[in-house]
PDB file of C-alpha atoms in Angstrom:
ATOM      1  CA  GLN P  28      42.661 -12.934  83.415  1.00  0.00           C
ATOM      2  CA  VAL P  29      41.245 -11.734  80.096  1.00  0.00           C
ATOM      3  CA  ARG P  30      37.898 -10.412  80.165  1.00  0.00           C
ATOM      4  CA  MET P  31      35.724  -8.688  77.431  1.00  0.00           C
ATOM      5  CA  VAL P  32      32.250  -7.696  78.533  1.00  0.00           C
ATOM      6  CA  GLU P  33      29.847  -6.407  75.786  1.00  0.00           C
ATOM      7  CA  SER P  34      26.707  -4.271  76.333  1.00  0.00           C
ATOM      8  CA  GLY P  35      24.325  -2.041  74.336  1.00  0.00           C
ATOM      9  CA  GLY P  36      22.564  -4.821  72.555  1.00  0.00           C
ATOM     10  CA  GLY P  37      18.681  -4.886  72.370  1.00  0.00           C
ATOM     11  CA  SER P  38      15.611  -4.765  70.114  1.00  0.00           C
ATOM     12  CA  VAL P  39      15.167  -2.084  67.746  1.00  0.00           C
ATOM     13  CA  GLU P  40      13.011  -1.709  64.449  1.00  0.00           C
ATOM     14  CA  ALA P  41      14.595  -1.395  61.029  1.00  0.00           C
ATOM     15  CA  GLY P  42      16.204   1.995  60.471  1.00  0.00           C
ATOM     16  CA  GLY P  43      17.048   2.358  64.185  1.00  0.00           C
ATOM     17  CA  SER P  44      20.533   2.642  65.842  1.00  0.00           C
ATOM     18  CA  LEU P  45      22.411   0.963  68.728  1.00  0.00           C
ATOM     19  CA  ARG P  46      25.749   1.504  70.224  1.00  0.00           C
ATOM     20  CA  LEU P  47      27.680  -1.622  71.340  1.00  0.00           C
ATOM     21  CA  SER P  48      30.513  -1.343  73.898  1.00  0.00           C
ATOM     22  CA  CYS P  49      33.112  -3.701  75.127  1.00  0.00           C
ATOM     23  CA  ALA P  50      34.903  -3.221  78.282  1.00  0.00           C
ATOM     24  CA  ALA P  51      38.211  -5.117  78.416  1.00  0.00           C
ATOM     25  CA  SER P  52      40.631  -6.067  81.024  1.00  0.00           C
ATOM     26  CA  GLY P  53      43.411  -8.565  81.691  1.00  0.00           C
ATOM     27  CA  PHE P  54      45.555  -7.712  78.629  1.00  0.00           C
ATOM     28  CA  VAL P  55      47.205  -4.594  77.259  1.00  0.00           C
ATOM     29  CA  PHE P  56      44.222  -3.261  75.318  1.00  0.00           C
ATOM     30  CA  GLY P  57      46.187  -0.314  73.782  1.00  0.00           C
ATOM     31  CA  ALA P  58      48.669  -2.837  72.018  1.00  0.00           C
ATOM     32  CA  THR P  59      45.971  -5.242  70.790  1.00  0.00           C
ATOM     33  CA  CYS P  60      44.072  -5.465  67.618  1.00  0.00           C
ATOM     34  CA  MET P  61      40.308  -5.742  68.378  1.00  0.00           C
ATOM     35  CA  GLY P  62      37.219  -6.478  66.454  1.00  0.00           C
ATOM     36  CA  TRP P  63      33.654  -7.112  66.552  1.00  0.00           C
ATOM     37  CA  PHE P  64      32.270 -10.408  65.155  1.00  0.00           C
ATOM     38  CA  ARG P  65      28.538 -11.792  64.987  1.00  0.00           C
ATOM     39  CA  GLN P  66      26.746 -14.929  64.591  1.00  0.00           C
ATOM     40  CA  ALA P  67      23.110 -15.346  63.627  1.00  0.00           C
ATOM     41  CA  PRO P  68      21.305 -18.579  64.200  1.00  0.00           C
ATOM     42  CA  GLY P  69      22.149 -21.293  61.751  1.00  0.00           C
ATOM     43  CA  LYS P  70      24.970 -19.233  60.358  1.00  0.00           C
ATOM     44  CA  GLU P  71      28.580 -19.042  60.830  1.00  0.00           C
ATOM     45  CA  ARG P  72      30.361 -16.531  62.809  1.00  0.00           C
ATOM     46  CA  GLU P  73      31.565 -13.507  60.812  1.00  0.00           C
ATOM     47  CA  GLY P  74      33.780 -10.547  61.131  1.00  0.00           C
ATOM     48  CA  VAL P  75      32.047  -7.042  61.318  1.00  0.00           C
ATOM     49  CA  ALA P  76      34.787  -4.803  61.776  1.00  0.00           C
ATOM     50  CA  GLY P  77      38.201  -4.540  63.395  1.00  0.00           C
ATOM     51  CA  LEU P  78      40.871  -1.984  64.354  1.00  0.00           C
ATOM     52  CA  TYR P  79      44.651  -1.909  65.029  1.00  0.00           C
ATOM     53  CA  SER P  80      45.864  -0.775  68.170  1.00  0.00           C
ATOM     54  CA  MET P  81      46.053   2.957  67.348  1.00  0.00           C
ATOM     55  CA  GLY P  82      42.547   2.964  65.736  1.00  0.00           C
ATOM     56  CA  GLU P  83      43.281   2.447  62.056  1.00  0.00           C
ATOM     57  CA  ILE P  84      40.802   0.213  60.326  1.00  0.00           C
ATOM     58  CA  LEU P  85      41.786  -3.499  60.154  1.00  0.00           C
ATOM     59  CA  PHE P  86      38.792  -4.909  58.384  1.00  0.00           C
ATOM     60  CA  ILE P  87      35.283  -3.988  57.783  1.00  0.00           C
ATOM     61  CA  ASN P  88      32.412  -6.265  56.270  1.00  0.00           C
ATOM     62  CA  ASP P  89      31.109  -4.815  53.057  1.00  0.00           C
ATOM     63  CA  SER P  90      27.521  -5.189  54.207  1.00  0.00           C
ATOM     64  CA  VAL P  91      27.838  -2.681  57.264  1.00  0.00           C
ATOM     65  CA  LYS P  92      30.680  -0.402  55.886  1.00  0.00           C
ATOM     66  CA  ASP P  93      28.164   2.444  55.234  1.00  0.00           C
ATOM     67  CA  ARG P  94      26.194   2.014  58.307  1.00  0.00           C
ATOM     68  CA  PHE P  95      28.334   0.973  61.098  1.00  0.00           C
ATOM     69  CA  THR P  96      31.482   2.714  62.824  1.00  0.00           C
ATOM     70  CA  ILE P  97      34.001   0.946  64.981  1.00  0.00           C
ATOM     71  CA  SER P  98      35.987   2.982  67.365  1.00  0.00           C
ATOM     72  CA  ARG P  99      38.293   2.486  70.430  1.00  0.00           C
ATOM     73  CA  ASP P 100      39.146   4.453  73.417  1.00  0.00           C
ATOM     74  CA  ASN P 101      42.516   3.160  74.666  1.00  0.00           C
ATOM     75  CA  ALA P 102      42.309   5.356  77.900  1.00  0.00           C
ATOM     76  CA  LYS P 103      39.228   3.441  78.934  1.00  0.00           C
ATOM     77  CA  ASN P 104      40.118   0.015  77.345  1.00  0.00           C
ATOM     78  CA  THR P 105      36.818  -0.017  75.597  1.00  0.00           C
ATOM     79  CA  LEU P 106      35.743  -0.992  72.086  1.00  0.00           C
ATOM     80  CA  TYR P 107      32.559   0.531  70.536  1.00  0.00           C
ATOM     81  CA  LEU P 108      30.645  -0.176  67.491  1.00  0.00           C
ATOM     82  CA  GLN P 109      27.978   2.383  66.361  1.00  0.00           C
ATOM     83  CA  MET P 110      25.380   0.661  64.354  1.00  0.00           C
ATOM     84  CA  ASN P 111      22.990   2.958  62.187  1.00  0.00           C
ATOM     85  CA  ASN P 112      20.168   2.147  59.784  1.00  0.00           C
ATOM     86  CA  LEU P 113      19.874  -1.327  61.269  1.00  0.00           C
ATOM     87  CA  GLU P 114      18.449  -3.741  58.950  1.00  0.00           C
ATOM     88  CA  PRO P 115      16.788  -7.416  59.968  1.00  0.00           C
ATOM     89  CA  ASP P 116      19.763  -9.125  58.588  1.00  0.00           C
ATOM     90  CA  ASP P 117      21.922  -7.449  61.204  1.00  0.00           C
ATOM     91  CA  SER P 118      20.017  -9.448  63.950  1.00  0.00           C
ATOM     92  CA  ALA P 119      22.737 -11.569  65.688  1.00  0.00           C
ATOM     93  CA  MET P 120      24.869 -12.099  68.675  1.00  0.00           C
ATOM     94  CA  TYR P 121      27.657  -9.729  68.597  1.00  0.00           C
ATOM     95  CA  TYR P 122      30.966 -10.471  70.130  1.00  0.00           C
ATOM     96  CA  CYS P 123      33.934  -8.508  70.871  1.00  0.00           C
ATOM     97  CA  ALA P 124      37.227 -10.167  70.429  1.00  0.00           C
ATOM     98  CA  ARG P 125      41.032  -9.724  70.431  1.00  0.00           C
ATOM     99  CA  VAL P 126      42.189 -10.177  66.854  1.00  0.00           C
ATOM    100  CA  VAL P 127      45.381 -11.539  65.351  1.00  0.00           C
ATOM    101  CA  CYS P 128      46.317  -8.453  63.350  1.00  0.00           C
ATOM    102  CA  LEU P 129      47.982 -10.389  60.411  1.00  0.00           C
ATOM    103  CA  ARG P 130      45.187 -12.893  60.115  1.00  0.00           C
ATOM    104  CA  ARG P 131      42.310 -10.684  60.980  1.00  0.00           C
ATOM    105  CA  SER P 132      40.938 -13.717  63.012  1.00  0.00           C
ATOM    106  CA  ALA P 133      39.830 -13.811  66.524  1.00  0.00           C
ATOM    107  CA  VAL P 134      41.930 -15.103  69.441  1.00  0.00           C
ATOM    108  CA  ASP P 135      39.093 -15.228  71.888  1.00  0.00           C
ATOM    109  CA  TYR P 136      35.649 -13.718  72.538  1.00  0.00           C
ATOM    110  CA  GLY P 137      33.489 -11.897  75.048  1.00  0.00           C
ATOM    111  CA  GLN P 138      30.163 -13.476  76.202  1.00  0.00           C
ATOM    112  CA  GLY P 139      28.274 -11.498  73.338  1.00  0.00           C
ATOM    113  CA  THR P 140      25.404  -9.044  73.442  1.00  0.00           C
ATOM    114  CA  GLN P 141      22.074  -9.696  71.481  1.00  0.00           C
ATOM    115  CA  VAL P 142      20.958  -7.546  68.591  1.00  0.00           C
ATOM    116  CA  THR P 143      17.465  -7.978  67.342  1.00  0.00           C
ATOM    117  CA  VAL P 144      16.080  -5.994  64.374  1.00  0.00           C
ATOM    118  CA  SER P 145      12.435  -6.086  63.467  1.00  0.00           C
ATOM    119  CA  SER P 146      10.957  -5.223  60.080  1.00  0.00           C
TER     120      SER P 146
END
């Protein structure tokens, strides 16, 4: 079955960095648009960044475009999110997702990994 397992979250101070990973299985990862989404308490889930199957940028949130880098390794079935210069507003549960390329919307999500940024 489809599985997406996120890792790499944690607690950091503002200005710090984290690298999230998403190990995918159960589908043809190299032919699938993928993305990262996040949800903070009391807020709607929002898209952070997404990639086409061969690594071109599908979408990126304006609030992170100068600080976060999304990438993928199709040989390893893994999606990454390098997050630099983290801000308290980046605190959220981060989810890996399969994405409908044309709609830039998620099909399904992993279980998530928590990112907490303190000021």
